PDB file of C-alpha atoms and ligand atoms in Angstrom:
ATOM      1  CA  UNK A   1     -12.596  18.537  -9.314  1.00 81.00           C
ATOM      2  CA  UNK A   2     -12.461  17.052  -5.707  1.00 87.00           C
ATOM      3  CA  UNK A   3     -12.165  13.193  -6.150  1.00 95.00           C
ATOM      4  CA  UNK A   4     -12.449  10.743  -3.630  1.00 98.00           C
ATOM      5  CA  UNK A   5      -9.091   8.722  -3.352  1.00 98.00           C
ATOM      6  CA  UNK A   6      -9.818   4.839  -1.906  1.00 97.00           C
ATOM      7  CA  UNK A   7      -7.361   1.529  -2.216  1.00 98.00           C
ATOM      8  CA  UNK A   8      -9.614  -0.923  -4.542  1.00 98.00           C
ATOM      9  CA  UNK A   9      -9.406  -4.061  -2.795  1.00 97.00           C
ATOM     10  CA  UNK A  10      -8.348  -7.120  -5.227  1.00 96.00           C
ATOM     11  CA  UNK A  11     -12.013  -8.621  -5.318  1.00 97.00           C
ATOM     12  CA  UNK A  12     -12.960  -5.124  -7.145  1.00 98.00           C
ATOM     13  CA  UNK A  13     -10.216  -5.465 -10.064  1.00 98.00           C
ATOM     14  CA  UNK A  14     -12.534  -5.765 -12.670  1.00 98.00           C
ATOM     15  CA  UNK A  15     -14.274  -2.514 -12.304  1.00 98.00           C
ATOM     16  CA  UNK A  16     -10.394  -1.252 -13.992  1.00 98.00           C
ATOM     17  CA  UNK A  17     -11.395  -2.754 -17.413  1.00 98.00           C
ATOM     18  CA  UNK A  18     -12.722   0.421 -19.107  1.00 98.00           C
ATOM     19  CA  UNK A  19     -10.128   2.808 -18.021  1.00 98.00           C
ATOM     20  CA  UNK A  20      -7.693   0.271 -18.798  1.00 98.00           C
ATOM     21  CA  UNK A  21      -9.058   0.021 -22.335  1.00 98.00           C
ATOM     22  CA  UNK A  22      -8.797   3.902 -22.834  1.00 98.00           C
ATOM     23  CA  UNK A  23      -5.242   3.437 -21.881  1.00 98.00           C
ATOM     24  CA  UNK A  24      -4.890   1.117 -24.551  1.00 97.00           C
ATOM     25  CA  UNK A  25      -6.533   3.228 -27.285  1.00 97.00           C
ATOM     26  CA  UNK A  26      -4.544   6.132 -26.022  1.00 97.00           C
ATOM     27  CA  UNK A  27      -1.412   4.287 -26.386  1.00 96.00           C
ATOM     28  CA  UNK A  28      -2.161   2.890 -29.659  1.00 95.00           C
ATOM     29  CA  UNK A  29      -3.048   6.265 -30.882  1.00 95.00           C
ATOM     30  CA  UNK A  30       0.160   8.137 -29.340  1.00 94.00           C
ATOM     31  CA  UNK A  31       2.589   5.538 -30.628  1.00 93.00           C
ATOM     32  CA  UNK A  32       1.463   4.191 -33.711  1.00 92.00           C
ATOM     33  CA  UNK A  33       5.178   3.272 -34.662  1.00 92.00           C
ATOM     34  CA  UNK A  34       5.219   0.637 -32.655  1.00 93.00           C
ATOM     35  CA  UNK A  35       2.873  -1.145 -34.590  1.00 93.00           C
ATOM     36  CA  UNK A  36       5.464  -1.818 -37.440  1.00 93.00           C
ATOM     37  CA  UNK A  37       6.779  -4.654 -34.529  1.00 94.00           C
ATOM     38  CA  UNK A  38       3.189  -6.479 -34.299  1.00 94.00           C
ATOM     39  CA  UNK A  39      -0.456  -5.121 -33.933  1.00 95.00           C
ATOM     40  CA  UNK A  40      -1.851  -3.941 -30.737  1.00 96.00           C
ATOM     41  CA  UNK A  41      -3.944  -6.614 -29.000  1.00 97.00           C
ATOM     42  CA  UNK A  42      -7.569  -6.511 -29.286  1.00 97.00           C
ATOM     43  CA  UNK A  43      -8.954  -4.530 -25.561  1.00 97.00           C
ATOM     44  CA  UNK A  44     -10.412  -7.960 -24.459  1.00 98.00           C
ATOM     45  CA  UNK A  45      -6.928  -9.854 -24.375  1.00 98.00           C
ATOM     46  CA  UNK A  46      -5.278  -6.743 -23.335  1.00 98.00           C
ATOM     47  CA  UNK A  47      -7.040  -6.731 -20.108  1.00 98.00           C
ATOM     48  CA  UNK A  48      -7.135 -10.759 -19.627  1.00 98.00           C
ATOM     49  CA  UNK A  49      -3.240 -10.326 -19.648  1.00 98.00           C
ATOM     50  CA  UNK A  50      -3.208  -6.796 -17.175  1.00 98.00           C
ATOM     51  CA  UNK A  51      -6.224  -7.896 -15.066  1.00 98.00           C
ATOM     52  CA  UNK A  52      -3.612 -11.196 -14.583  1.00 98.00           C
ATOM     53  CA  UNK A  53      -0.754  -8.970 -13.904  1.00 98.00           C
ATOM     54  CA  UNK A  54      -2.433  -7.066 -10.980  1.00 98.00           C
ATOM     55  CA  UNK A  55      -3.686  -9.895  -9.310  1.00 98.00           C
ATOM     56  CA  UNK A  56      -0.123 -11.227  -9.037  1.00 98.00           C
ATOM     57  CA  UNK A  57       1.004  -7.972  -7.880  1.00 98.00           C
ATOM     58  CA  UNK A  58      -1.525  -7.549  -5.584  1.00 98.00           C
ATOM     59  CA  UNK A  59      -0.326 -10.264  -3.465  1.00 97.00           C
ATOM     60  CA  UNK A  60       3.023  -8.604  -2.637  1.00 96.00           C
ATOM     61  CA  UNK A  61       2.006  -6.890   0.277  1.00 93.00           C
ATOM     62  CA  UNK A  62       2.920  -3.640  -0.490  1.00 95.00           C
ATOM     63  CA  UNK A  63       1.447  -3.014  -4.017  1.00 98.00           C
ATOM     64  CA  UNK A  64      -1.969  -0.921  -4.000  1.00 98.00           C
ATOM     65  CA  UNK A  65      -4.546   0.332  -6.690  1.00 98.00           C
ATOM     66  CA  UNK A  66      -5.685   3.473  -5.528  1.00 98.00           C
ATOM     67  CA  UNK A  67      -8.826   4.680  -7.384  1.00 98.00           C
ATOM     68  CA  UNK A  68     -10.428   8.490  -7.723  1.00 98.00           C
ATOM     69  CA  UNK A  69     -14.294   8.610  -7.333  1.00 98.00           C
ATOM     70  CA  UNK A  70     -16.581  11.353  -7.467  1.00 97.00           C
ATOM     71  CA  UNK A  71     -19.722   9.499  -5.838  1.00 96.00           C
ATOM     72  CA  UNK A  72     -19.795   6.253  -7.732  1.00 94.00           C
ATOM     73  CA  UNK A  73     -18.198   6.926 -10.798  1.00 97.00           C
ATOM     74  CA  UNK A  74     -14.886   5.783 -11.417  1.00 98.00           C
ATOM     75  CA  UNK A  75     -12.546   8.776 -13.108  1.00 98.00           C
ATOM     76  CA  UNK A  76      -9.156   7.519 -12.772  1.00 98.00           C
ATOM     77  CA  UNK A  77      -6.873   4.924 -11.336  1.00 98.00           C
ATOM     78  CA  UNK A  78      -3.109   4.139 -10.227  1.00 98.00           C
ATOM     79  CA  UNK A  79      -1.521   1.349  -9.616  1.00 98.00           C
ATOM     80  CA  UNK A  80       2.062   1.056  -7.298  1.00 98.00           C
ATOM     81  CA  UNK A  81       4.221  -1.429  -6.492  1.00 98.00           C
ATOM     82  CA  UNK A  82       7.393  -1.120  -4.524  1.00 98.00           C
ATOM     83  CA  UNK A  83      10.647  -3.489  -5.502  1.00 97.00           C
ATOM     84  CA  UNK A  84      13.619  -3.924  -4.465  1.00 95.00           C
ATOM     85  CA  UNK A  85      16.393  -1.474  -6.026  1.00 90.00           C
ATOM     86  CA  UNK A  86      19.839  -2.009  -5.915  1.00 85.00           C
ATOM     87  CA  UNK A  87      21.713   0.383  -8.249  1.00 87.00           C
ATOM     88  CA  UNK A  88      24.621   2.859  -8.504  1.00 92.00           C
ATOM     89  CA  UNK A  89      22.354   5.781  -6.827  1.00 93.00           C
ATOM     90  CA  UNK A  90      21.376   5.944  -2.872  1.00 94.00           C
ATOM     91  CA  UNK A  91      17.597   5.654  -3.787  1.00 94.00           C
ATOM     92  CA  UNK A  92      17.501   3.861  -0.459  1.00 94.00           C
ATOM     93  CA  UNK A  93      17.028   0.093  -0.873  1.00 93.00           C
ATOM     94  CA  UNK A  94      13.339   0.179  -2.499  1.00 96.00           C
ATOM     95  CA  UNK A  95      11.796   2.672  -5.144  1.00 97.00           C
ATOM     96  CA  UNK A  96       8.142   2.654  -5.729  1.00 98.00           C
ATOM     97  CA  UNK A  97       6.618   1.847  -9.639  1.00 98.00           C
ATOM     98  CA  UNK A  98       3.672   3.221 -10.916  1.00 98.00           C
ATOM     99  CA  UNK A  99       2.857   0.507 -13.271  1.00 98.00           C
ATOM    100  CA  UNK A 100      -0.891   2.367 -14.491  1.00 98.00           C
ATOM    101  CA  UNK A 101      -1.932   5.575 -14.046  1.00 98.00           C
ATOM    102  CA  UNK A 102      -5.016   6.731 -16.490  1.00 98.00           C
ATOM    103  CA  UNK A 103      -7.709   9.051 -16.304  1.00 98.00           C
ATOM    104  CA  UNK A 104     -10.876   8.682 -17.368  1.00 98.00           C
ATOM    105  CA  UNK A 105     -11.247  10.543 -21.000  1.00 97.00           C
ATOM    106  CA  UNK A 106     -14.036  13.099 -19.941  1.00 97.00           C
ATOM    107  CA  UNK A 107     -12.190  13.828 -16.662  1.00 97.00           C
ATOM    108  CA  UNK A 108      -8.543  14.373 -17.893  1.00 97.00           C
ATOM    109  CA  UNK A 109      -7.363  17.883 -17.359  1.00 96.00           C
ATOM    110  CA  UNK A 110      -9.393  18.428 -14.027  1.00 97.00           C
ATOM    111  CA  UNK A 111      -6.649  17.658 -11.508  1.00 97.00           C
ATOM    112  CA  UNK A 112      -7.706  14.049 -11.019  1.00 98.00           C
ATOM    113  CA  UNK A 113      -4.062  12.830 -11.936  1.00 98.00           C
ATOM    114  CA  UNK A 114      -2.246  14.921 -10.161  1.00 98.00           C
ATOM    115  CA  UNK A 115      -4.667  13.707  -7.059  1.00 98.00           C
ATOM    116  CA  UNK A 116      -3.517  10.248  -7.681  1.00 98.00           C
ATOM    117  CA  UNK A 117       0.039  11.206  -7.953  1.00 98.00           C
ATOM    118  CA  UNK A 118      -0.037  12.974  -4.766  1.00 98.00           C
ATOM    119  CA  UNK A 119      -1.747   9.641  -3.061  1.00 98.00           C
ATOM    120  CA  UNK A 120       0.770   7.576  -4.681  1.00 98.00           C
ATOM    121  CA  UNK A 121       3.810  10.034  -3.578  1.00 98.00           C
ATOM    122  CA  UNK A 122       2.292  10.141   0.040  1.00 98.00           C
ATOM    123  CA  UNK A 123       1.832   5.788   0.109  1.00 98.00           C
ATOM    124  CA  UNK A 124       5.408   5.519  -0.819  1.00 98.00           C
ATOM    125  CA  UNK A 125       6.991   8.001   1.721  1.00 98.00           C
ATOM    126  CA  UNK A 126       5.155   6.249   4.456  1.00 97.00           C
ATOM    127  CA  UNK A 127       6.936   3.107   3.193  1.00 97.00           C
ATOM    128  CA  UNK A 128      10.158   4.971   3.218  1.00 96.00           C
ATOM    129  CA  UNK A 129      10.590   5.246  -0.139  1.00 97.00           C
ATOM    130  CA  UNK A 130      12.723   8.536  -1.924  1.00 97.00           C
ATOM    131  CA  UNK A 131      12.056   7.663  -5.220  1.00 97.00           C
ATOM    132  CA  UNK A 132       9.228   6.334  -7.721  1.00 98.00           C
ATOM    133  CA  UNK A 133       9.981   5.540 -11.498  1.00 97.00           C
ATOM    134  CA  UNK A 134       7.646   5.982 -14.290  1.00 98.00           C
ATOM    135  CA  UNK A 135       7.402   4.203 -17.965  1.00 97.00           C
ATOM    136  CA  UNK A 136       6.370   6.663 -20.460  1.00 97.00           C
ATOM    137  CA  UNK A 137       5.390   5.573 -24.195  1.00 96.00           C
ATOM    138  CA  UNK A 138       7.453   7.772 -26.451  1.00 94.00           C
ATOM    139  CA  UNK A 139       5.044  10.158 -28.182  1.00 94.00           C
ATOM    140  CA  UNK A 140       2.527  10.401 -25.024  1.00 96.00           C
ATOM    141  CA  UNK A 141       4.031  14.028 -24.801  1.00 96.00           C
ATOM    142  CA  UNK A 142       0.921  14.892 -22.446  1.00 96.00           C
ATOM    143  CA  UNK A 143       1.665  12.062 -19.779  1.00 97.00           C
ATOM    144  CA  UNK A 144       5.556  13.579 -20.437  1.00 97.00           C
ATOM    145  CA  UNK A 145       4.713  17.272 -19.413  1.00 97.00           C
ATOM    146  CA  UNK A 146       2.294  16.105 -16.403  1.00 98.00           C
ATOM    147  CA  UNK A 147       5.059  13.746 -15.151  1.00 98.00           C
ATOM    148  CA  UNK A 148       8.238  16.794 -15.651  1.00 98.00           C
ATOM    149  CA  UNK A 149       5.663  19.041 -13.707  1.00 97.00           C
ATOM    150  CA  UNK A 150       5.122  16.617 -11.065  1.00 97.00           C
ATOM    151  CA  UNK A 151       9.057  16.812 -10.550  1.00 97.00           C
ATOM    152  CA  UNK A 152      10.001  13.763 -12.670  1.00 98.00           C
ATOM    153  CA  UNK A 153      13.315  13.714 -15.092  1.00 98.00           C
ATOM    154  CA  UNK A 154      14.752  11.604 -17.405  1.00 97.00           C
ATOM    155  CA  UNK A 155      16.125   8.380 -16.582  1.00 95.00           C
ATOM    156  CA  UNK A 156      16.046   5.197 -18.916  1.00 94.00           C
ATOM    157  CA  UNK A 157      15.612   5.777 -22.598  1.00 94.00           C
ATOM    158  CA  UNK A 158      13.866   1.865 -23.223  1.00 95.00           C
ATOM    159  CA  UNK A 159      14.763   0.975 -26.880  1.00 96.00           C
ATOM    160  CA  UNK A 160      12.682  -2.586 -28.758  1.00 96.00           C
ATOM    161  CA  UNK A 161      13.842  -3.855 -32.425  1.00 96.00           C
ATOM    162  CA  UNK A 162      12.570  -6.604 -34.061  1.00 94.00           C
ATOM    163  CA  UNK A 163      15.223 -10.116 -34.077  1.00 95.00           C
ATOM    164  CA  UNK A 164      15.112 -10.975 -37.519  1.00 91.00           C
ATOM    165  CA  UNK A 165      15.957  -8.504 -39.933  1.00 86.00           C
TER     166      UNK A 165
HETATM  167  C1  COA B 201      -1.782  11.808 -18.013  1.00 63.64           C
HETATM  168  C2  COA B 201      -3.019  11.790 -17.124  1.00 63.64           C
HETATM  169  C3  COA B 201      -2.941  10.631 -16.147  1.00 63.64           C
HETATM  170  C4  COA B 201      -3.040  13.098 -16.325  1.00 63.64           C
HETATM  171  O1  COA B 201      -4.199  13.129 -15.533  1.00 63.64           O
HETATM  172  P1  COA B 201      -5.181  14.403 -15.626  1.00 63.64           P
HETATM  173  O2  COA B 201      -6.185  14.269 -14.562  1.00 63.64           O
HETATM  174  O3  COA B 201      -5.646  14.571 -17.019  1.00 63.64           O
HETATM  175  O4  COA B 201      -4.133  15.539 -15.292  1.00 63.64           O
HETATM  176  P2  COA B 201      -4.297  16.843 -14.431  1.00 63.64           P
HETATM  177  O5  COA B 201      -5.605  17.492 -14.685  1.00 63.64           O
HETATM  178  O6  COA B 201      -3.922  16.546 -13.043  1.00 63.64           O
HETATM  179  O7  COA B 201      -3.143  17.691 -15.131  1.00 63.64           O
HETATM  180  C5  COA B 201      -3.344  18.148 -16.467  1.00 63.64           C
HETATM  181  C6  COA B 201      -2.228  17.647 -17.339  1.00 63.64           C
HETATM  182  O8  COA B 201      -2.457  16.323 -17.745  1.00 63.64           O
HETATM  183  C7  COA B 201      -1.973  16.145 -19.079  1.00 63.64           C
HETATM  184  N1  COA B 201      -3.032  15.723 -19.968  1.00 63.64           N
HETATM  185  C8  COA B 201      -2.952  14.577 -20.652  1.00 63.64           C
HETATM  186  N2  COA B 201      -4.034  14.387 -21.391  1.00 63.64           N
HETATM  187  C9  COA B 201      -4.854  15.437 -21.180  1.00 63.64           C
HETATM  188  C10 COA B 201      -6.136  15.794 -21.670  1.00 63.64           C
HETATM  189  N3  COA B 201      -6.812  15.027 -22.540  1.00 63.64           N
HETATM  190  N4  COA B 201      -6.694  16.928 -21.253  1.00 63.64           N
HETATM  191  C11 COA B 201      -6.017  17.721 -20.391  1.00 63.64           C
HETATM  192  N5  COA B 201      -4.802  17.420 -19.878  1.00 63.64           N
HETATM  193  C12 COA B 201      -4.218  16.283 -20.263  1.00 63.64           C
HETATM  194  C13 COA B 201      -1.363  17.417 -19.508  1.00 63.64           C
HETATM  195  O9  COA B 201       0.017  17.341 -19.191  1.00 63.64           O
HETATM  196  C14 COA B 201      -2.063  18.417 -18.638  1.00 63.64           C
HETATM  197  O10 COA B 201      -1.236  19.487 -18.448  1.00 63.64           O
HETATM  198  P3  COA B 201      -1.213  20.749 -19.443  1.00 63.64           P
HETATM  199  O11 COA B 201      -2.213  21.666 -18.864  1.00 63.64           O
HETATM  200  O12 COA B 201       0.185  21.199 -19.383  1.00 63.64           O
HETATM  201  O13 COA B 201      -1.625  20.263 -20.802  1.00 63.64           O
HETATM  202  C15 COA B 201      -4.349  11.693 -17.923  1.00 63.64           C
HETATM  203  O14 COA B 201      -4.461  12.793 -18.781  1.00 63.64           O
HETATM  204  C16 COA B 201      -4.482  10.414 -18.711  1.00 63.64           C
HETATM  205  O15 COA B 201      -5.042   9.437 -18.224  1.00 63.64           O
HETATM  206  N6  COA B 201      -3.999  10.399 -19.946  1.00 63.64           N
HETATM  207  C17 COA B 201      -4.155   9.235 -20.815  1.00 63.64           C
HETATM  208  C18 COA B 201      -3.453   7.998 -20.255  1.00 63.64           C
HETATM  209  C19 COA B 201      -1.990   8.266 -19.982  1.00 63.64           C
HETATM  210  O16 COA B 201      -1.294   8.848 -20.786  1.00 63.64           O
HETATM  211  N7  COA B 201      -1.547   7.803 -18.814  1.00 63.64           N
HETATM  212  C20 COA B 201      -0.164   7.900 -18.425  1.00 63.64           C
HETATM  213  C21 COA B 201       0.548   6.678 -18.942  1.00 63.64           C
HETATM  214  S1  COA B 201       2.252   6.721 -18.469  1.00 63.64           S
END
């Protein structure tokens, strides 16, 4: 597949909804442990919450959804910020975040990821960033493998436990 990469401006956010619900069944489904610390939200508060968080990031300047298309379907979108990074490596003084990255369910597999990676990878070098980190939900072993062959390696290892025992 050939997909059309565009920036979404913020006025289209909305049309994210129903990939950002797959992502949320996918999740659910890949790390059903973490549902022994509280249920998964129901799709429609999910996205109330996200569609909130992108509109806030979306008014630092240099965040961006970028969106694959094949005509006027929608098969996949990403979604990068770029923060500040002080730490004990030369990353330079920013690294990019790629807060969402899903494919549409009946395009995965087809190379539309790894045409949003590459559009994400090319954005942040023309900001001057080296390096882009990546949260993976432990047991999403697909995202894991596409990530590693995309260059990625370990980094944090994010615990959660619940406060009262
Ligand atoms: C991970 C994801 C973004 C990759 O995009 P994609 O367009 O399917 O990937 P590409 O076609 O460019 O590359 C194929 C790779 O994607 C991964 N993949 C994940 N789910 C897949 C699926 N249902 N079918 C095929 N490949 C899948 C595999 O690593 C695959 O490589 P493999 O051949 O070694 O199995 C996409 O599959 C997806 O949206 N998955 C569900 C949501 C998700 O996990 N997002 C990442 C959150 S951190």
């Amino acid at each position: 597949m050939n997909p059309v990469i565009d920036v979404l401006a913020p006025s289209e956010v909305d049309c994210l909804e129903r990939l950002w619900g797959q992502l949320l069944v996918h999740h659910s489904r890949e790390a059903a442990h973490l549902a022994a610390l509280g249920a998964v939200r129901s799709p429609r508060d999910s996205w109330r919450l996200r569609r909130g968080q992108y509109l806030e990031w979306l008014q630092e300047p240099l965040t961006a959804v970028l969106v694959a298309r094949d005509g006027n379907q929608l098969l996949g979108y990403a979604v990068v910020r770029i923060l500040d990074a002080p730490g004990s490596w030369q990353w330079g003084d920013q690294v990019g975040v790629l807060e969402t990255l899903v494919v549409d369910d009946e395009a995965r597999g087809a190379g539309v990821g790894q045409a949003l990676v590459r559009a994400v990878r090319e954005r942040l070098a023309e900001s001057g960033v080296q390096v882009m980190k990546i949260s993976v939900i432990v047991g999403n072993d697909d995202a894991l493998r596409f990530y590693q062959r995309e260059g990625a390696v370990d980094f944090v290892k994010t615990l959660v436990m619940p406060v009262s025992e």
